[in-house]
């Protein structure tokens, strides 16, 4: 079976370095908010070219804590896309705010700036553009809209670690960039983890308080915060993996290029020339009528495929919030998309096999 992800291949490549890092933490006797965490935070902010990085327990918390640090509270509205992983919505709800979902561009499936602008009202306090699949949203337009209406931008970079927009790294354009280190991500740890980057001193101070019960010194609580900390073991693992990220993203791009040049019978998203893609996912389109048979055909040939996402956020049973203008593109796209295996551990012969297999689909 060609699996969608292959963590055991990754671990066997990194085993010596990872084992050393984990043992170093175990030997140190310091497991929460110590040297490894601050070391990784420095490494990650340097990598991105951001002034500060505050690590947290997950990508979902990274969104919540960013919104809280920006002063978003109950009754405030936060605009985001319906075509995202549902945790984006949970991140907003956990901050006490109301998610307002808007539609996507049909060509790249990213949040539509026109839809954002149309959905803004007096209660709107923030926009969360989601850099889906490793692409980047149109940050020039989104930043202009945000400054016109004086609202914050928090970039959801869970799927775009290492992507850039007009030579600026994803996460460094809005007030905060929220990252996930869930194992499947381009930079993943071996459990849950996340981080926020910002250039703003006052936001940085708040982020640090909010992830640690609101305390600056032990047992002195300035504000009410969360318990949301990256642990020392995950931080040490991430410091091992970060130096490989660009090379791994390059491999992802090479696989994507091979798919784009050789696959027949599928349609693809349009890539803007302004972005450096990190191909967290390779998403193709096939007609709604054929998708199920196609994915069963792939499975029958030993190729795992997934759908990101089969149900857009506005159609989820749990969704509580506001849907702006029906999100028709998100609904129709969700029925046509299919994600093919793409990861740095895919062997050349496996990519070739996937291509041959797809091109033989009748
Ligand atoms: C776009 C997006 N936002 C937020 C998240 C939440 O990240 P985490 O799983 O680390 O909480 C994810 C991960 O699934 C995601 O893909």
Tab-separated table of C-alpha atoms and ligand atoms in Angstrom:
chain	number	residue	atom	x	y	z
A	1	UNK	CA	0.000	0.000	0.000
A	2	UNK	CA	1.309	3.481	-0.820
A	3	UNK	CA	0.214	5.308	2.278
A	4	UNK	CA	-0.728	8.963	2.345
A	5	UNK	CA	1.936	9.704	4.960
A	6	UNK	CA	4.885	7.623	6.019
A	7	UNK	CA	6.133	8.492	9.482
A	8	UNK	CA	8.092	5.310	10.027
A	9	UNK	CA	10.306	6.117	7.000
A	10	UNK	CA	10.875	9.576	8.447
A	11	UNK	CA	11.716	8.244	11.885
A	12	UNK	CA	14.127	5.660	10.554
A	13	UNK	CA	15.954	8.448	8.640
A	14	UNK	CA	16.122	10.693	11.732
A	15	UNK	CA	16.334	8.009	14.422
A	16	UNK	CA	19.819	8.801	15.755
A	17	UNK	CA	19.201	12.538	16.017
A	18	UNK	CA	15.698	12.177	17.459
A	19	UNK	CA	16.683	9.567	20.030
A	20	UNK	CA	19.573	11.738	21.147
A	21	UNK	CA	17.298	14.782	21.490
A	22	UNK	CA	14.631	12.885	23.451
A	23	UNK	CA	17.196	11.353	25.778
A	24	UNK	CA	18.760	14.763	26.351
A	25	UNK	CA	15.377	16.035	27.571
A	26	UNK	CA	14.736	12.978	29.727
A	27	UNK	CA	18.179	13.318	31.315
A	28	UNK	CA	17.699	17.043	31.934
A	29	UNK	CA	14.790	16.513	34.328
A	30	UNK	CA	13.080	19.634	32.832
A	31	UNK	CA	9.980	18.761	30.836
A	32	UNK	CA	7.879	21.916	30.512
A	33	UNK	CA	8.847	25.470	29.445
A	34	UNK	CA	12.579	25.143	29.688
A	35	UNK	CA	15.646	25.334	27.419
A	36	UNK	CA	14.358	23.207	24.527
A	37	UNK	CA	11.223	25.302	24.153
A	38	UNK	CA	13.071	28.625	24.120
A	39	UNK	CA	15.697	27.165	21.807
A	40	UNK	CA	13.043	25.994	19.323
A	41	UNK	CA	11.163	29.304	19.573
A	42	UNK	CA	14.371	31.143	18.629
A	43	UNK	CA	15.074	28.721	15.798
A	44	UNK	CA	11.554	29.013	14.404
A	45	UNK	CA	11.318	32.807	14.606
A	46	UNK	CA	14.752	33.060	12.922
A	47	UNK	CA	13.679	30.648	10.203
A	48	UNK	CA	10.570	32.699	9.443
A	49	UNK	CA	12.122	36.106	9.950
A	50	UNK	CA	9.632	36.976	12.698
A	51	UNK	CA	10.576	38.931	15.807
A	52	UNK	CA	8.943	36.543	18.289
A	53	UNK	CA	7.668	32.995	18.514
A	54	UNK	CA	5.546	31.612	21.346
A	55	UNK	CA	4.982	27.869	21.212
A	56	UNK	CA	1.681	26.390	22.383
A	57	UNK	CA	-0.028	23.011	22.649
A	58	UNK	CA	-1.698	22.852	19.202
A	59	UNK	CA	-2.577	24.759	16.051
A	60	UNK	CA	-6.133	25.182	17.334
A	61	UNK	CA	-4.809	26.833	20.514
A	62	UNK	CA	-2.451	28.962	18.418
A	63	UNK	CA	-5.534	30.509	16.754
A	64	UNK	CA	-7.474	30.915	20.016
A	65	UNK	CA	-4.571	32.453	21.901
A	66	UNK	CA	-3.741	34.798	19.010
A	67	UNK	CA	-7.341	36.067	18.992
A	68	UNK	CA	-7.354	36.441	22.791
A	69	UNK	CA	-4.060	38.362	22.697
A	70	UNK	CA	-5.572	40.723	20.133
A	71	UNK	CA	-8.446	41.441	22.522
A	72	UNK	CA	-11.123	39.495	20.617
A	73	UNK	CA	-13.959	38.573	22.944
A	74	UNK	CA	-17.517	37.387	23.224
A	75	UNK	CA	-19.819	38.994	20.649
A	76	UNK	CA	-16.984	39.816	18.245
A	77	UNK	CA	-17.109	38.371	14.761
A	78	UNK	CA	-14.180	36.703	13.056
A	79	UNK	CA	-14.320	36.083	9.312
A	80	UNK	CA	-12.784	32.951	7.858
A	81	UNK	CA	-13.261	30.498	5.008
A	82	UNK	CA	-15.693	27.619	4.960
A	83	UNK	CA	-13.130	25.480	3.125
A	84	UNK	CA	-10.796	24.716	5.995
A	85	UNK	CA	-10.088	22.071	8.584
A	86	UNK	CA	-12.860	22.436	11.167
A	87	UNK	CA	-10.323	23.245	13.953
A	88	UNK	CA	-10.041	26.751	12.462
A	89	UNK	CA	-13.662	27.264	13.519
A	90	UNK	CA	-13.050	25.716	16.946
A	91	UNK	CA	-10.111	28.079	17.417
A	92	UNK	CA	-12.489	31.022	16.962
A	93	UNK	CA	-15.240	29.563	19.176
A	94	UNK	CA	-12.746	28.847	21.973
A	95	UNK	CA	-11.849	32.540	22.028
A	96	UNK	CA	-15.556	33.245	22.631
A	97	UNK	CA	-16.032	34.876	19.227
A	98	UNK	CA	-18.518	34.162	16.452
A	99	UNK	CA	-17.159	32.596	13.256
A	100	UNK	CA	-18.491	34.165	10.061
A	101	UNK	CA	-17.834	31.894	7.113
A	102	UNK	CA	-17.335	33.219	3.613
A	103	UNK	CA	-16.786	31.546	0.262
A	104	UNK	CA	-13.631	30.667	-1.671
A	105	UNK	CA	-12.225	31.553	-5.075
A	106	UNK	CA	-13.152	28.746	-7.464
A	107	UNK	CA	-9.652	28.555	-9.000
A	108	UNK	CA	-7.443	28.101	-5.908
A	109	UNK	CA	-10.047	27.357	-3.212
A	110	UNK	CA	-8.615	30.077	-0.951
A	111	UNK	CA	-10.757	32.629	0.885
A	112	UNK	CA	-12.228	35.219	-1.487
A	113	UNK	CA	-11.143	38.788	-0.589
A	114	UNK	CA	-14.360	40.131	-2.182
A	115	UNK	CA	-16.420	37.877	0.082
A	116	UNK	CA	-14.426	39.054	3.127
A	117	UNK	CA	-15.088	42.688	2.313
A	118	UNK	CA	-18.789	42.057	1.778
A	119	UNK	CA	-19.115	40.268	5.151
A	120	UNK	CA	-17.537	43.016	7.290
A	121	UNK	CA	-19.785	44.861	9.717
A	122	UNK	CA	-19.365	46.770	12.993
A	123	UNK	CA	-18.887	43.566	14.985
A	124	UNK	CA	-16.068	42.256	12.756
A	125	UNK	CA	-12.816	42.283	14.704
A	126	UNK	CA	-10.553	39.893	12.803
A	127	UNK	CA	-9.986	37.944	9.600
A	128	UNK	CA	-8.375	34.503	9.549
A	129	UNK	CA	-7.075	33.741	6.059
A	130	UNK	CA	-6.271	30.028	5.869
A	131	UNK	CA	-3.260	29.242	3.693
A	132	UNK	CA	-4.819	26.012	2.510
A	133	UNK	CA	-2.866	23.034	1.123
A	134	UNK	CA	0.475	24.946	1.269
A	135	UNK	CA	-0.701	27.894	-0.832
A	136	UNK	CA	-0.956	31.483	0.446
A	137	UNK	CA	-4.054	33.660	0.369
A	138	UNK	CA	-4.044	36.991	-1.415
A	139	UNK	CA	-2.416	38.785	1.526
A	140	UNK	CA	-2.003	42.059	-0.317
A	141	UNK	CA	-5.764	42.463	-0.733
A	142	UNK	CA	-6.564	41.020	2.678
A	143	UNK	CA	-4.088	43.351	4.433
A	144	UNK	CA	-5.596	46.334	2.596
A	145	UNK	CA	-9.129	45.353	3.613
A	146	UNK	CA	-7.990	44.864	7.214
A	147	UNK	CA	-6.385	48.285	7.431
A	148	UNK	CA	-9.335	49.965	5.694
A	149	UNK	CA	-11.713	48.608	8.362
A	150	UNK	CA	-9.167	48.610	11.189
A	151	UNK	CA	-9.422	44.906	11.958
A	152	UNK	CA	-6.800	42.299	12.799
A	153	UNK	CA	-5.415	39.545	10.600
A	154	UNK	CA	-4.394	36.189	12.086
A	155	UNK	CA	-2.905	33.885	9.459
A	156	UNK	CA	-3.818	30.217	9.790
A	157	UNK	CA	-0.513	28.653	8.704
A	158	UNK	CA	-1.253	25.103	9.861
A	159	UNK	CA	-0.822	23.916	6.270
A	160	UNK	CA	1.779	26.414	5.067
A	161	UNK	CA	4.986	26.094	7.080
A	162	UNK	CA	7.674	27.221	4.649
A	163	UNK	CA	5.295	28.814	2.108
A	164	UNK	CA	5.701	32.432	1.149
A	165	UNK	CA	3.735	35.234	-0.451
A	166	UNK	CA	5.657	37.871	-2.417
A	167	UNK	CA	8.859	36.809	-0.635
A	168	UNK	CA	7.340	37.122	2.832
A	169	UNK	CA	6.995	33.940	4.823
A	170	UNK	CA	3.485	32.783	5.612
A	171	UNK	CA	2.755	33.845	9.170
A	172	UNK	CA	4.795	37.045	9.107
A	173	UNK	CA	2.282	39.258	7.285
A	174	UNK	CA	-0.679	39.483	9.703
A	175	UNK	CA	-0.566	40.554	13.357
A	176	UNK	CA	-0.054	36.885	14.279
A	177	UNK	CA	0.736	33.704	12.357
A	178	UNK	CA	-0.651	30.502	13.875
A	179	UNK	CA	1.124	27.199	13.133
A	180	UNK	CA	0.320	23.549	13.830
A	181	UNK	CA	2.964	20.880	14.389
A	182	UNK	CA	0.516	17.960	14.239
A	183	UNK	CA	2.519	14.998	12.840
A	184	UNK	CA	1.079	15.221	9.304
A	185	UNK	CA	2.128	18.858	8.869
A	186	UNK	CA	5.190	19.825	6.804
A	187	UNK	CA	6.968	20.475	10.104
A	188	UNK	CA	5.360	18.021	12.504
A	189	UNK	CA	6.297	16.840	15.964
A	190	UNK	CA	5.535	13.403	17.406
A	191	UNK	CA	2.379	14.440	19.217
A	192	UNK	CA	0.462	17.720	19.309
A	193	UNK	CA	2.072	21.129	19.124
A	194	UNK	CA	1.688	24.621	17.730
A	195	UNK	CA	3.220	28.090	17.692
A	196	UNK	CA	2.389	31.730	17.143
A	197	UNK	CA	4.709	34.260	15.576
A	198	UNK	CA	4.374	38.015	15.850
A	199	UNK	CA	6.469	41.145	15.429
A	200	UNK	CA	4.551	43.133	18.035
A	201	UNK	CA	6.039	43.525	21.531
A	202	UNK	CA	2.712	43.958	23.373
A	203	UNK	CA	1.136	40.949	21.646
A	204	UNK	CA	4.184	38.832	22.470
A	205	UNK	CA	3.876	39.658	26.168
A	206	UNK	CA	0.186	38.672	26.144
A	207	UNK	CA	0.807	35.448	24.222
A	208	UNK	CA	3.359	34.341	26.804
A	209	UNK	CA	0.942	34.995	29.645
A	210	UNK	CA	-2.035	33.403	27.926
A	211	UNK	CA	-0.358	30.054	27.236
A	212	UNK	CA	0.668	29.664	30.878
A	213	UNK	CA	-2.429	30.301	33.067
A	214	UNK	CA	-1.976	34.046	32.679
A	215	UNK	CA	0.985	34.035	35.053
A	216	UNK	CA	4.228	35.921	34.586
A	217	UNK	CA	5.869	34.777	37.795
A	218	UNK	CA	4.802	31.521	39.387
A	219	UNK	CA	1.508	31.884	41.272
A	220	UNK	CA	0.968	35.500	40.150
A	221	UNK	CA	-1.920	35.576	37.684
A	222	UNK	CA	-2.162	38.863	35.786
A	223	UNK	CA	-4.951	37.608	33.507
A	224	UNK	CA	-6.913	34.378	33.028
A	225	UNK	CA	-5.043	32.228	30.572
A	226	UNK	CA	-4.958	28.652	29.344
A	227	UNK	CA	-2.682	25.720	29.932
A	228	UNK	CA	-1.309	25.465	26.388
A	229	UNK	CA	2.380	24.664	26.283
A	230	UNK	CA	4.580	22.784	23.858
A	231	UNK	CA	6.505	20.265	25.936
A	232	UNK	CA	10.278	19.971	25.979
A	233	UNK	CA	10.354	16.637	24.135
A	234	UNK	CA	8.277	17.952	21.227
A	235	UNK	CA	10.367	21.144	21.105
A	236	UNK	CA	13.585	19.091	20.926
A	237	UNK	CA	12.119	16.953	18.111
A	238	UNK	CA	11.076	20.073	16.191
A	239	UNK	CA	14.591	21.542	16.503
A	240	UNK	CA	15.954	18.342	14.923
A	241	UNK	CA	13.466	18.535	12.054
A	242	UNK	CA	13.470	22.277	11.269
A	243	UNK	CA	16.835	22.292	9.403
A	244	UNK	CA	15.382	19.722	6.963
A	245	UNK	CA	12.167	21.607	6.258
A	246	UNK	CA	13.256	23.485	3.120
A	247	UNK	CA	14.741	20.350	1.547
A	248	UNK	CA	11.564	18.406	2.345
A	249	UNK	CA	9.378	21.156	0.879
A	250	UNK	CA	11.553	21.066	-2.244
A	251	UNK	CA	10.872	17.341	-2.627
A	252	UNK	CA	7.148	18.025	-2.212
A	253	UNK	CA	7.405	20.604	-5.032
A	254	UNK	CA	9.222	18.118	-7.277
A	255	UNK	CA	6.536	15.491	-6.756
A	256	UNK	CA	3.825	18.085	-7.424
A	257	UNK	CA	5.558	19.144	-10.630
A	258	UNK	CA	5.692	15.527	-11.772
A	259	UNK	CA	1.973	15.124	-11.055
A	260	UNK	CA	1.119	18.376	-12.849
A	261	UNK	CA	3.148	17.447	-15.922
A	262	UNK	CA	2.086	13.827	-16.237
A	263	UNK	CA	-1.368	13.217	-14.799
A	264	UNK	CA	-4.198	12.922	-17.283
A	265	UNK	CA	-7.930	13.226	-16.750
A	266	UNK	CA	-7.780	15.388	-13.596
A	267	UNK	CA	-8.095	19.125	-13.108
A	268	UNK	CA	-5.806	21.137	-10.824
A	269	UNK	CA	-5.917	24.285	-8.746
A	270	UNK	CA	-4.419	27.450	-10.230
A	271	UNK	CA	-1.172	28.462	-8.537
A	272	UNK	CA	-0.584	32.179	-8.161
A	273	UNK	CA	2.829	33.355	-9.381
A	274	UNK	CA	3.148	35.373	-6.137
A	275	UNK	CA	3.521	32.331	-3.924
A	276	UNK	CA	6.102	29.732	-3.038
A	277	UNK	CA	3.992	26.637	-2.490
A	278	UNK	CA	4.902	24.111	0.195
A	279	UNK	CA	2.497	21.438	-1.109
A	280	UNK	CA	1.246	20.296	2.257
A	281	UNK	CA	-1.372	18.542	0.126
A	282	UNK	CA	-1.697	17.851	-3.574
A	283	UNK	CA	-5.346	18.385	-4.386
A	284	UNK	CA	-6.823	17.486	-7.772
A	285	UNK	CA	-10.366	17.671	-9.048
A	286	UNK	CA	-12.502	15.033	-10.697
A	287	UNK	CA	-16.208	15.111	-11.455
A	288	UNK	CA	-18.506	14.476	-8.504
A	289	UNK	CA	-19.979	11.522	-10.402
A	290	UNK	CA	-16.598	9.780	-10.735
A	291	UNK	CA	-14.874	10.599	-7.464
A	292	UNK	CA	-15.992	7.634	-5.381
A	293	UNK	CA	-15.211	5.119	-8.136
A	294	UNK	CA	-11.815	6.816	-8.662
A	295	UNK	CA	-10.834	6.660	-5.001
A	296	UNK	CA	-11.962	3.002	-4.801
A	297	UNK	CA	-9.929	2.288	-7.951
A	298	UNK	CA	-6.846	3.860	-6.322
A	299	UNK	CA	-7.434	1.876	-3.150
A	300	UNK	CA	-7.813	-1.314	-5.201
A	301	UNK	CA	-4.406	-0.548	-6.722
A	302	UNK	CA	-2.816	0.061	-3.333
A	303	UNK	CA	-2.827	3.881	-3.374
A	304	UNK	CA	-4.336	5.734	-0.434
A	305	UNK	CA	-6.145	8.985	-1.204
A	306	UNK	CA	-8.030	11.356	1.099
A	307	UNK	CA	-10.445	14.282	0.756
A	308	UNK	CA	-9.654	17.677	2.247
A	309	UNK	CA	-12.435	18.358	3.028
A	310	UNK	CA	-15.556	16.343	2.196
A	311	UNK	CA	-17.835	18.607	4.274
A	312	UNK	CA	-17.133	22.348	4.298
A	313	UNK	CA	-17.330	24.000	7.710
A	314	UNK	CA	-20.685	25.696	7.057
A	315	UNK	CA	-22.292	22.273	6.412
A	316	UNK	CA	-20.928	20.619	9.567
A	317	UNK	CA	-23.562	19.482	12.077
A	318	UNK	CA	-21.691	21.186	14.928
A	319	UNK	CA	-21.348	24.536	13.196
A	320	UNK	CA	-22.657	27.474	15.194
A	321	UNK	CA	-22.039	30.809	13.621
A	322	UNK	CA	-22.940	32.787	10.608
A	323	UNK	CA	-22.752	31.769	6.957
A	324	UNK	CA	-22.290	34.620	4.583
A	325	UNK	CA	-23.760	34.280	1.104
A	326	UNK	CA	-24.275	30.477	1.193
A	327	UNK	CA	-20.613	29.509	0.397
A	328	UNK	CA	-21.658	27.856	-2.842
A	329	UNK	CA	-18.142	27.384	-4.228
A	330	UNK	CA	-17.013	25.651	-1.034
A	331	UNK	CA	-19.996	23.284	-1.253
A	332	UNK	CA	-19.449	22.373	-4.895
A	333	UNK	CA	-15.632	22.089	-4.645
A	334	UNK	CA	-15.885	19.763	-1.646
A	335	UNK	CA	-17.631	17.220	-3.893
A	336	UNK	CA	-14.940	17.239	-6.581
A	337	UNK	CA	-11.618	17.278	-4.748
A	338	UNK	CA	-9.262	14.426	-4.002
A	339	UNK	CA	-5.826	14.534	-2.332
A	340	UNK	CA	-3.050	12.312	-3.703
A	341	UNK	CA	-0.050	11.118	-1.668
A	342	UNK	CA	2.682	13.768	-1.408
A	343	UNK	CA	5.410	13.658	1.226
A	344	UNK	CA	9.217	13.672	1.313
A	345	UNK	CA	9.321	9.900	1.841
A	346	UNK	CA	7.492	8.945	-1.327
A	347	UNK	CA	9.936	7.058	-3.548
A	348	UNK	CA	10.329	7.974	-7.235
A	349	UNK	CA	8.992	4.614	-8.304
A	350	UNK	CA	5.939	5.123	-6.093
A	351	UNK	CA	5.172	8.508	-7.680
A	352	UNK	CA	5.611	6.907	-11.120
A	353	UNK	CA	3.293	4.070	-10.127
A	354	UNK	CA	0.616	6.513	-8.888
A	355	UNK	CA	0.805	8.439	-12.175
A	356	UNK	CA	0.612	5.296	-14.293
A	357	UNK	CA	-2.260	3.990	-12.245
A	358	UNK	CA	-4.248	7.240	-12.552
A	359	UNK	CA	-3.579	7.495	-16.283
A	360	UNK	CA	-4.997	3.982	-16.727
A	361	UNK	CA	-8.267	4.911	-14.983
A	362	UNK	CA	-11.143	4.514	-17.419
B	1	LIG	C1	-6.039	24.740	8.408
B	1	LIG	C2	-5.904	24.195	9.801
B	1	LIG	N1	-6.106	25.008	10.840
B	1	LIG	C3	-5.980	24.584	12.112
B	1	LIG	C4	-5.608	23.288	12.389
B	1	LIG	C5	-5.509	22.849	13.819
B	1	LIG	O1	-4.247	22.379	14.173
B	1	LIG	P1	-4.084	21.306	15.355
B	1	LIG	O2	-4.548	19.986	14.845
B	1	LIG	O3	-2.621	21.338	15.656
B	1	LIG	O4	-4.897	21.788	16.499
B	1	LIG	C6	-5.372	22.406	11.333
B	1	LIG	C7	-4.976	21.006	11.586
B	1	LIG	O5	-5.699	20.097	11.374
B	1	LIG	C8	-5.513	22.861	10.001
B	1	LIG	O6	-5.281	22.053	8.946
